[in-house]
Short mmCIF file of C-alpha atoms in Angstrom, two decimals:
data_model
loop_
_atom_site.label_atom_id
_atom_site.label_comp_id
_atom_site.label_asym_id
_atom_site.label_seq_id
_atom_site.Cartn_x
_atom_site.Cartn_y
_atom_site.Cartn_z
CA UNK A 12 -26.17 -32.06 21.02
CA UNK A 13 -24.75 -33.06 24.43
CA UNK A 14 -21.66 -31.39 25.87
CA UNK A 15 -19.34 -34.13 24.61
CA UNK A 16 -20.79 -33.87 21.15
CA UNK A 17 -20.40 -30.07 21.11
CA UNK A 18 -16.75 -30.48 22.25
CA UNK A 19 -16.07 -32.89 19.41
CA UNK A 20 -17.79 -30.52 16.89
CA UNK A 21 -15.65 -27.60 18.07
CA UNK A 22 -12.46 -29.59 17.86
CA UNK A 23 -13.21 -30.70 14.35
CA UNK A 24 -14.16 -27.19 13.28
CA UNK A 25 -10.89 -25.88 14.62
CA UNK A 26 -8.95 -28.74 13.02
CA UNK A 27 -10.47 -28.04 9.65
CA UNK A 28 -9.72 -24.31 9.87
CA UNK A 29 -6.13 -24.92 10.90
CA UNK A 30 -5.58 -27.45 8.08
CA UNK A 31 -7.27 -25.24 5.53
CA UNK A 32 -5.14 -22.19 6.50
CA UNK A 33 -1.95 -24.22 6.02
CA UNK A 34 -3.02 -25.64 2.64
CA UNK A 35 -4.37 -22.38 1.27
CA UNK A 36 -1.17 -20.50 2.24
CA UNK A 37 1.00 -23.14 0.65
CA UNK A 38 -0.85 -23.81 -2.57
CA UNK A 39 -2.99 -20.74 -3.17
CA UNK A 40 -6.72 -20.64 -3.57
CA UNK A 41 -7.05 -22.45 -6.89
CA UNK A 42 -4.32 -25.03 -5.98
CA UNK A 43 -6.21 -26.09 -2.84
CA UNK A 44 -8.62 -29.00 -2.81
CA UNK A 45 -11.20 -29.89 -0.14
CA UNK A 46 -9.75 -33.46 -0.33
CA UNK A 47 -6.35 -32.17 0.74
CA UNK A 48 -7.90 -30.16 3.67
CA UNK A 49 -9.89 -33.19 4.78
CA UNK A 50 -6.79 -35.38 4.71
CA UNK A 51 -4.73 -32.91 6.68
CA UNK A 52 -7.49 -32.33 9.30
CA UNK A 53 -7.95 -36.13 9.58
CA UNK A 54 -11.75 -35.93 8.87
CA UNK A 55 -13.82 -37.08 5.91
CA UNK A 56 -14.52 -34.72 3.02
CA UNK A 57 -18.20 -34.99 3.96
CA UNK A 58 -17.39 -33.62 7.42
CA UNK A 59 -15.55 -30.60 5.82
CA UNK A 60 -18.66 -29.87 3.79
CA UNK A 61 -20.93 -30.25 6.88
CA UNK A 62 -18.83 -27.50 8.59
CA UNK A 63 -18.30 -25.28 5.58
CA UNK A 64 -20.64 -25.19 2.58
CA UNK A 65 -17.93 -24.68 0.01
CA UNK A 66 -14.25 -23.71 -0.50
CA UNK A 67 -15.02 -19.99 -0.92
CA UNK A 68 -17.00 -19.94 2.37
CA UNK A 69 -14.18 -21.78 4.16
CA UNK A 70 -11.51 -19.39 2.85
CA UNK A 71 -13.66 -16.33 3.69
CA UNK A 72 -13.95 -17.57 7.29
CA UNK A 73 -10.19 -18.01 7.49
CA UNK A 74 -9.59 -14.48 6.14
CA UNK A 75 -12.10 -12.97 8.58
CA UNK A 76 -10.64 -14.84 11.59
CA UNK A 77 -7.03 -14.05 10.81
CA UNK A 78 -7.68 -10.30 10.07
CA UNK A 79 -9.83 -10.03 13.24
CA UNK A 80 -6.97 -11.44 15.33
CA UNK A 81 -4.76 -8.56 14.31
CA UNK A 82 -7.49 -5.95 14.08
CA UNK A 83 -9.20 -6.49 17.44
CA UNK A 84 -6.33 -5.29 19.63
CA UNK A 85 -5.66 -2.33 17.33
CA UNK A 86 -9.26 -1.33 17.52
CA UNK A 87 -9.30 -1.46 21.35
CA UNK A 88 -6.17 0.63 21.53
CA UNK A 89 -7.52 3.24 19.08
CA UNK A 90 -10.60 3.66 21.36
CA UNK A 91 -8.42 4.14 24.47
CA UNK A 92 -6.48 6.87 22.62
CA UNK A 93 -9.56 9.11 23.05
CA UNK A 94 -8.59 9.66 26.74
CA UNK A 95 -4.88 9.99 26.13
CA UNK A 96 -2.88 12.05 28.51
CA UNK A 97 0.26 11.91 26.32
CA UNK A 98 -0.88 11.80 22.76
CA UNK A 99 2.55 11.60 21.11
CA UNK A 100 3.68 8.64 23.23
CA UNK A 101 0.30 6.91 22.78
CA UNK A 102 0.25 7.37 19.03
CA UNK A 103 3.77 5.98 18.85
CA UNK A 104 2.76 2.96 20.93
CA UNK A 105 -0.31 2.41 18.69
CA UNK A 106 1.73 2.76 15.49
CA UNK A 107 4.39 0.33 16.60
CA UNK A 108 1.90 -2.29 17.77
CA UNK A 109 -0.32 -1.87 14.66
CA UNK A 110 2.65 -2.28 12.29
CA UNK A 111 3.96 -5.41 14.02
CA UNK A 112 0.49 -6.94 13.94
CA UNK A 113 -0.12 -6.17 10.34
CA UNK A 114 3.35 -7.37 9.35
CA UNK A 115 2.94 -10.91 10.80
CA UNK A 116 4.17 -13.40 8.19
CA UNK A 117 0.81 -15.27 8.14
CA UNK A 118 -1.17 -12.11 7.58
CA UNK A 119 1.21 -10.92 4.82
CA UNK A 120 0.92 -14.25 3.07
CA UNK A 121 -2.85 -14.07 3.37
CA UNK A 122 -2.98 -10.50 2.11
CA UNK A 123 -0.95 -11.60 -0.94
CA UNK A 124 -3.34 -14.52 -1.60
CA UNK A 125 -6.42 -12.30 -1.25
CA UNK A 126 -4.88 -9.75 -3.68
CA UNK A 127 -4.15 -12.56 -6.10
CA UNK A 128 -7.85 -13.56 -6.09
CA UNK A 129 -9.34 -10.07 -5.75
CA UNK A 130 -10.78 -9.85 -9.25
CA UNK A 131 -12.13 -13.42 -9.17
CA UNK A 132 -13.50 -13.24 -5.58
CA UNK A 133 -14.02 -9.61 -4.64
CA UNK A 134 -15.93 -10.63 -1.57
CA UNK A 135 -12.71 -12.00 -0.07
CA UNK A 136 -10.88 -8.77 -0.57
CA UNK A 137 -13.81 -6.83 0.82
CA UNK A 138 -13.73 -8.95 3.98
CA UNK A 139 -10.02 -8.36 4.31
CA UNK A 140 -10.27 -4.69 3.67
CA UNK A 141 -13.38 -3.93 5.79
CA UNK A 142 -12.28 -5.94 8.87
CA UNK A 143 -8.77 -4.67 8.58
CA UNK A 144 -7.68 -1.23 7.28
CA UNK A 145 -11.28 -0.08 6.82
CA UNK A 146 -12.22 -0.77 10.41
CA UNK A 147 -9.03 0.74 11.84
CA UNK A 148 -9.44 3.93 9.80
CA UNK A 149 -13.11 4.32 10.82
CA UNK A 150 -12.13 4.00 14.52
CA UNK A 151 -9.21 6.39 14.11
CA UNK A 152 -11.46 8.92 12.46
CA UNK A 153 -13.88 8.91 15.38
CA UNK A 154 -11.00 9.12 17.86
CA UNK A 155 -9.31 11.95 15.98
CA UNK A 156 -12.55 13.89 15.91
CA UNK A 157 -12.70 13.54 19.66
CA UNK A 158 -9.05 14.58 20.04
CA UNK A 159 -9.74 17.62 17.81
CA UNK A 160 -12.61 18.58 20.18
CA UNK A 161 -10.15 18.37 23.03
CA UNK A 162 -7.82 20.68 21.04
CA UNK A 163 -5.15 17.96 20.92
CA UNK A 164 -5.27 17.65 17.17
CA UNK A 165 -6.03 20.10 14.37
CA UNK A 166 -8.22 18.06 12.01
CA UNK A 167 -10.73 19.34 9.43
CA UNK A 168 -11.53 16.04 7.77
CA UNK A 169 -11.19 13.23 10.45
CA UNK A 170 -11.55 10.44 7.82
CA UNK A 171 -8.77 11.87 5.68
CA UNK A 172 -6.52 12.39 8.71
CA UNK A 173 -7.18 8.78 9.80
CA UNK A 174 -6.39 7.52 6.35
CA UNK A 175 -3.13 9.47 6.38
CA UNK A 176 -2.17 8.19 9.89
CA UNK A 177 -2.83 4.54 8.81
CA UNK A 178 -0.83 4.78 5.58
CA UNK A 179 2.00 6.98 6.92
CA UNK A 180 2.77 4.14 9.35
CA UNK A 181 1.93 1.13 7.27
CA UNK A 182 2.29 1.64 3.59
CA UNK A 183 6.02 1.55 2.95
CA UNK A 184 6.62 -1.72 4.83
CA UNK A 185 3.36 -3.37 3.63
CA UNK A 186 3.84 -2.50 -0.05
CA UNK A 187 7.51 -3.52 0.05
CA UNK A 188 6.59 -6.82 1.63
CA UNK A 189 3.86 -7.40 -0.96
CA UNK A 190 6.14 -6.82 -3.98
CA UNK A 191 9.45 -8.12 -2.64
CA UNK A 192 7.87 -11.19 -1.07
CA UNK A 193 9.80 -10.75 2.19
CA UNK A 194 7.76 -11.92 5.08
CA UNK A 195 10.35 -11.55 7.80
CA UNK A 196 10.55 -7.83 8.58
CA UNK A 197 13.12 -6.50 11.02
CA UNK A 198 11.25 -5.30 14.15
CA UNK A 199 13.63 -2.38 14.73
CA UNK A 200 13.09 -1.24 11.13
CA UNK A 201 9.35 -1.44 11.60
CA UNK A 202 9.63 0.70 14.75
CA UNK A 203 11.58 3.33 12.77
CA UNK A 204 8.83 3.44 10.16
CA UNK A 205 6.14 3.71 12.89
CA UNK A 206 7.98 6.53 14.67
CA UNK A 207 8.65 8.42 11.41
CA UNK A 208 5.07 8.14 10.42
CA UNK A 209 3.85 9.44 13.79
CA UNK A 210 6.31 12.42 13.63
CA UNK A 211 5.03 13.39 10.14
CA UNK A 212 1.39 12.93 11.22
CA UNK A 213 1.87 15.18 14.25
CA UNK A 214 3.75 17.76 12.22
CA UNK A 215 0.77 17.86 9.90
CA UNK A 216 -2.16 17.51 12.28
CA UNK A 217 -0.72 18.18 15.79
CA UNK A 218 -1.97 21.05 17.77
CA UNK A 219 -0.85 22.35 21.14
CA UNK A 220 -3.52 23.47 23.52
CA UNK A 221 -2.46 27.05 23.99
CA UNK A 222 -4.90 29.13 26.14
CA UNK A 223 -5.77 32.42 24.43
CA UNK A 224 -4.27 34.44 27.33
CA UNK A 225 -0.88 32.77 26.82
CA UNK A 226 -0.85 32.99 22.98
CA UNK A 227 1.43 35.90 22.70
CA UNK A 228 4.09 34.84 25.24
CA UNK A 229 4.28 31.26 23.99
CA UNK A 230 4.35 32.19 20.32
CA UNK A 231 7.43 30.79 18.70
CA UNK A 232 8.33 28.95 21.87
CA UNK A 233 7.77 25.39 20.76
CA UNK A 234 10.09 23.24 18.77
CA UNK A 235 7.61 23.04 15.93
CA UNK A 236 6.98 26.74 15.82
CA UNK A 237 10.77 27.40 15.91
CA UNK A 238 11.37 25.03 13.00
CA UNK A 239 9.04 26.93 10.71
CA UNK A 240 10.23 30.48 11.44
CA UNK B 18 20.42 -8.83 -40.91
CA UNK B 19 19.18 -6.48 -43.64
CA UNK B 20 16.77 -3.61 -42.98
CA UNK B 21 13.80 -5.69 -44.05
CA UNK B 22 14.81 -8.57 -41.77
CA UNK B 23 15.31 -6.16 -38.76
CA UNK B 24 11.89 -4.75 -39.44
CA UNK B 25 10.37 -8.22 -39.41
CA UNK B 26 12.26 -9.10 -36.16
CA UNK B 27 11.06 -5.98 -34.45
CA UNK B 28 7.43 -6.52 -35.53
CA UNK B 29 7.52 -10.13 -34.24
CA UNK B 30 9.14 -9.06 -30.95
CA UNK B 31 6.36 -6.49 -30.46
CA UNK B 32 3.64 -8.93 -31.43
CA UNK B 33 4.93 -11.52 -28.89
CA UNK B 34 5.16 -8.94 -26.12
CA UNK B 35 1.55 -7.73 -26.80
CA UNK B 36 0.15 -11.26 -26.98
CA UNK B 37 2.02 -12.25 -23.84
CA UNK B 38 0.75 -9.26 -21.86
CA UNK B 39 -2.80 -10.06 -22.76
CA UNK B 40 -2.47 -13.79 -21.88
CA UNK B 41 -0.60 -13.20 -18.61
CA UNK B 42 -3.13 -10.63 -17.47
CA UNK B 43 -6.05 -12.94 -18.26
CA UNK B 44 -4.69 -16.27 -17.00
CA UNK B 45 -2.04 -15.37 -14.43
CA UNK B 46 1.59 -16.46 -14.53
CA UNK B 47 1.16 -20.15 -13.90
CA UNK B 48 -1.95 -20.35 -16.08
CA UNK B 49 -0.11 -19.01 -19.14
CA UNK B 50 1.66 -21.29 -21.66
CA UNK B 51 4.20 -20.32 -24.28
CA UNK B 52 1.94 -22.23 -26.73
CA UNK B 53 -0.94 -19.89 -26.15
CA UNK B 54 1.33 -16.80 -26.49
CA UNK B 55 2.73 -18.18 -29.79
CA UNK B 56 -0.74 -18.88 -31.14
CA UNK B 57 -2.05 -15.37 -30.21
CA UNK B 58 1.08 -13.70 -31.68
CA UNK B 59 0.74 -15.89 -34.85
CA UNK B 60 4.32 -17.13 -34.62
CA UNK B 61 5.79 -20.51 -33.89
CA UNK B 62 6.65 -21.51 -30.39
CA UNK B 63 10.32 -21.79 -31.48
CA UNK B 64 10.12 -18.10 -32.49
CA UNK B 65 8.91 -17.17 -29.04
CA UNK B 66 11.90 -18.93 -27.53
CA UNK B 67 14.26 -17.30 -30.00
CA UNK B 68 13.09 -13.92 -28.76
CA UNK B 69 12.72 -14.73 -25.06
CA UNK B 70 14.68 -17.48 -23.37
CA UNK B 71 11.89 -18.57 -21.10
CA UNK B 72 8.52 -17.62 -19.60
CA UNK B 73 10.03 -15.81 -16.60
CA UNK B 74 12.34 -13.75 -18.81
CA UNK B 75 9.37 -12.80 -21.00
CA UNK B 76 7.20 -11.82 -18.03
CA UNK B 77 10.01 -9.78 -16.45
CA UNK B 78 10.47 -7.83 -19.75
CA UNK B 79 6.73 -7.04 -19.81
CA UNK B 80 6.77 -5.93 -16.13
CA UNK B 81 9.79 -3.68 -16.79
CA UNK B 82 8.32 -2.09 -19.91
CA UNK B 83 4.90 -1.51 -18.41
CA UNK B 84 6.26 0.02 -15.18
CA UNK B 85 8.76 2.20 -17.09
CA UNK B 86 5.90 3.58 -19.21
CA UNK B 87 4.29 4.96 -16.05
CA UNK B 88 7.51 5.77 -14.16
CA UNK B 89 9.40 7.73 -16.92
CA UNK B 90 7.10 10.75 -17.05
CA UNK B 91 6.84 10.83 -13.18
CA UNK B 92 10.65 10.81 -12.98
CA UNK B 93 10.98 13.65 -15.44
CA UNK B 94 8.43 15.69 -13.57
CA UNK B 95 10.11 15.07 -10.18
CA UNK B 96 13.42 16.42 -11.57
CA UNK B 97 11.71 19.53 -12.91
CA UNK B 98 10.28 20.18 -9.42
CA UNK B 99 13.78 21.20 -8.33
CA UNK B 100 13.39 24.59 -10.07
CA UNK B 101 9.74 25.08 -8.97
CA UNK B 102 8.54 28.67 -8.66
CA UNK B 103 5.18 27.51 -7.06
CA UNK B 104 5.91 24.43 -5.06
CA UNK B 105 2.38 23.81 -3.83
CA UNK B 106 0.90 23.96 -7.33
CA UNK B 107 3.71 21.85 -8.78
CA UNK B 108 3.46 19.22 -6.09
CA UNK B 109 -0.30 19.03 -6.68
CA UNK B 110 0.27 18.60 -10.43
CA UNK B 111 2.80 15.88 -9.82
CA UNK B 112 0.64 14.05 -7.33
CA UNK B 113 -2.42 14.07 -9.64
CA UNK B 114 -0.38 12.84 -12.66
CA UNK B 115 1.48 10.22 -10.60
CA UNK B 116 -1.74 8.78 -9.20
CA UNK B 117 -3.47 8.66 -12.48
CA UNK B 118 -0.44 6.82 -14.08
CA UNK B 119 -0.10 4.33 -11.22
CA UNK B 120 -3.86 3.68 -11.21
CA UNK B 121 -4.07 2.60 -14.88
CA UNK B 122 -6.06 -0.62 -15.13
CA UNK B 123 -3.26 -2.48 -16.89
CA UNK B 124 -0.70 -1.53 -14.29
CA UNK B 125 -3.07 -2.46 -11.37
CA UNK B 126 -3.70 -5.88 -12.95
CA UNK B 127 0.02 -6.32 -13.39
CA UNK B 128 0.76 -5.22 -9.84
CA UNK B 129 -1.72 -7.79 -8.53
CA UNK B 130 -0.14 -10.53 -10.66
CA UNK B 131 3.33 -9.66 -9.49
CA UNK B 132 2.20 -9.66 -5.82
CA UNK B 133 0.61 -13.06 -6.43
CA UNK B 134 3.95 -14.46 -7.59
CA UNK B 135 6.16 -12.51 -5.28
CA UNK B 136 7.29 -15.37 -3.11
CA UNK B 137 7.81 -17.73 -6.03
CA UNK B 138 9.53 -15.14 -8.30
CA UNK B 139 10.96 -12.37 -6.12
CA UNK B 140 12.95 -11.01 -9.08
CA UNK B 141 9.63 -9.98 -10.67
CA UNK B 142 8.53 -8.09 -7.60
CA UNK B 143 11.99 -6.48 -7.33
CA UNK B 144 11.78 -5.25 -10.91
CA UNK B 145 8.30 -3.82 -10.33
CA UNK B 146 9.37 -2.13 -7.05
CA UNK B 147 12.74 -0.73 -8.11
CA UNK B 148 11.59 0.67 -11.46
CA UNK B 149 8.29 1.99 -9.92
CA UNK B 150 7.94 3.26 -6.33
CA UNK B 151 11.69 2.74 -5.54
CA UNK B 152 12.84 4.91 -8.42
CA UNK B 153 10.23 7.60 -7.80
CA UNK B 154 11.05 7.85 -4.09
CA UNK B 155 14.80 8.06 -4.83
CA UNK B 156 14.25 10.94 -7.25
CA UNK B 157 11.84 12.70 -4.83
CA UNK B 158 14.45 12.41 -2.06
CA UNK B 159 17.09 14.08 -4.19
CA UNK B 160 14.62 16.86 -5.20
CA UNK B 161 13.43 17.42 -1.63
CA UNK B 162 17.00 17.74 -0.46
CA UNK B 163 17.53 20.46 -3.07
CA UNK B 164 14.22 22.18 -2.10
CA UNK B 165 15.27 22.14 1.51
CA UNK B 166 18.50 23.80 0.52
CA UNK B 167 16.41 26.53 -1.19
CA UNK B 168 14.40 26.77 2.16
CA UNK B 169 11.24 25.71 0.41
CA UNK B 170 10.88 22.56 2.50
CA UNK B 171 11.80 21.68 6.05
CA UNK B 172 13.28 18.17 5.67
CA UNK B 173 15.74 16.43 7.98
CA UNK B 174 15.54 12.98 6.27
CA UNK B 175 14.92 13.40 2.58
CA UNK B 176 14.38 9.69 1.94
CA UNK B 177 11.76 9.40 4.67
CA UNK B 178 10.02 12.60 3.47
CA UNK B 179 10.00 11.23 -0.07
CA UNK B 180 8.53 7.95 1.18
CA UNK B 181 5.87 9.88 3.06
CA UNK B 182 4.96 11.97 0.02
CA UNK B 183 4.76 8.92 -2.22
CA UNK B 184 2.43 7.02 0.10
CA UNK B 185 0.37 9.93 1.31
CA UNK B 186 -0.67 10.33 -2.28
CA UNK B 187 -0.83 6.77 -3.48
CA UNK B 188 -1.47 4.26 -0.77
CA UNK B 189 -5.19 4.55 0.02
CA UNK B 190 -6.28 4.24 -3.67
CA UNK B 191 -3.62 1.53 -4.58
CA UNK B 192 -4.29 -0.64 -1.53
CA UNK B 193 -8.03 -0.38 -1.97
CA UNK B 194 -7.72 -1.34 -5.65
CA UNK B 195 -5.45 -4.24 -4.74
CA UNK B 196 -7.88 -5.73 -2.23
CA UNK B 197 -11.24 -4.74 -3.68
CA UNK B 198 -10.27 -5.65 -7.26
CA UNK B 199 -11.64 -2.43 -8.71
CA UNK B 200 -9.55 -1.37 -11.62
CA UNK B 201 -11.74 1.58 -12.78
CA UNK B 202 -11.04 4.39 -10.28
CA UNK B 203 -12.99 7.64 -10.49
CA UNK B 204 -10.47 10.32 -11.73
CA UNK B 205 -12.21 13.01 -9.58
CA UNK B 206 -11.75 10.88 -6.49
CA UNK B 207 -8.08 10.23 -7.32
CA UNK B 208 -7.55 14.02 -7.60
CA UNK B 209 -9.06 14.50 -4.10
CA UNK B 210 -6.65 11.89 -2.76
CA UNK B 211 -3.71 13.51 -4.49
CA UNK B 212 -4.68 16.99 -3.17
CA UNK B 213 -5.33 15.79 0.38
CA UNK B 214 -1.93 13.95 0.35
CA UNK B 215 -0.16 17.12 -0.83
CA UNK B 216 -1.86 19.26 1.85
CA UNK B 217 -0.78 16.86 4.60
CA UNK B 218 2.76 16.69 3.18
CA UNK B 219 3.11 20.42 3.13
CA UNK B 220 1.61 20.78 6.53
CA UNK B 221 4.29 18.35 7.82
CA UNK B 222 7.26 19.43 5.69
CA UNK B 223 6.47 22.79 4.24
CA UNK B 224 8.48 25.83 5.14
CA UNK B 225 7.96 29.37 4.22
CA UNK B 226 11.12 31.34 3.26
CA UNK B 227 10.90 34.05 5.89
CA UNK B 228 13.83 36.47 5.78
CA UNK B 229 15.29 36.99 9.28
CA UNK B 230 14.46 40.70 9.21
CA UNK B 231 10.79 39.96 8.63
CA UNK B 232 10.50 37.11 11.18
CA UNK B 233 8.93 39.20 13.93
CA UNK B 234 6.31 41.00 11.94
CA UNK B 235 5.31 37.92 9.90
CA UNK B 236 5.00 35.68 12.97
CA UNK B 237 1.52 34.27 13.16
CA UNK B 238 0.63 35.85 9.90
CA UNK B 239 0.37 32.75 7.79
CA UNK B 240 -2.58 30.41 7.60
CA UNK B 241 -0.49 27.60 8.95
CA UNK B 242 0.84 29.50 11.92
CA UNK B 243 -2.62 30.82 12.67
CA UNK B 244 -4.03 27.29 12.79
CA UNK B 245 -1.59 26.12 15.43
CA UNK B 246 -1.88 29.00 17.85
#
């Protein structure tokens, strides 16, 4: 293919993906036809099949691309956390950003659609899970293990701690959105959930780097210690 | 109505509910017809409409009954927690039982169906949420406030603490089941999630009742204190 041909191919590919996303989100998986996608993308049905072998393949690609869009920046931020100089502030930033990304209306609608089809098309759900929560939790586990080695966290089981962080921040808003069908969360409310989740996580897994020589004099001197005595 | 007539009415009502549950779970909300429910329950379609005004009303009743069946015993156990003599053991028992009830195949399938229809029929999702997680969290909040007053927990915001308990225990298994479409969880794995969730909850919100006179000598003497110094 020449440059112009490649450009045309990429434009058509993009147009089909955009059209298909809109149609799937409006009519659900079963209610969507390749005819309707072709009409909306202004290409022939044959062209749709040239780009995507079948409806399931097309939907899987949409799920992967949409989840990656939210997951990529979270993943990058989790890796940076490793070198954090202010863990509490950085965890709070991460949690706020993660929650806002996950709670985007398009991603919520897609999550609902994938759940609806999970028993019929488990591959779709697996794609959504592994590229989304699964990937974030794996990265968090690696980072938390590193932070524990730096004595900034007290973590026996990094994977469990990562799972707890992820869901302390996300689960109340996500599960409410799923069941109540509200796709327009209040950003201030999301921030409150994120901050509350981080506070609980640090109360459970936080650890202050107290040098052995200072142990006695600093004992009971922190807010957290004071709260428990 | 005479006694025999009432008995017949109750039997038919039950038969319609059972038939409808099976058909909804197999074909989804939109794929289910009142004709099919009538045929399966061996009654006339007119009889179905005499018992339930329309398909949405019938489905809402099924959602409410199924959620209540899991939620009632959890609610009772949460109230008993108030008088707990061994909070850690009792929280662990509660978490294990709650998770097993919530992860019943029929309830998972129904949750998936309700999520699929949440934007079209928000009332269904509201029923599921309010009689399920919403009710449990409200009861937990009340109980945690009482336990804080007994100095057994350190809780500033009982509703947030209750939300955290609920999702520390439930969210990883529930969200995995939703997306991966697996409705046959391993009970031993569920117990591990429940126990891990309770450990994190107590690390974040637990408080030992240390009498003021013993504060100095007991300082640093507990496992939790030792871990953080």
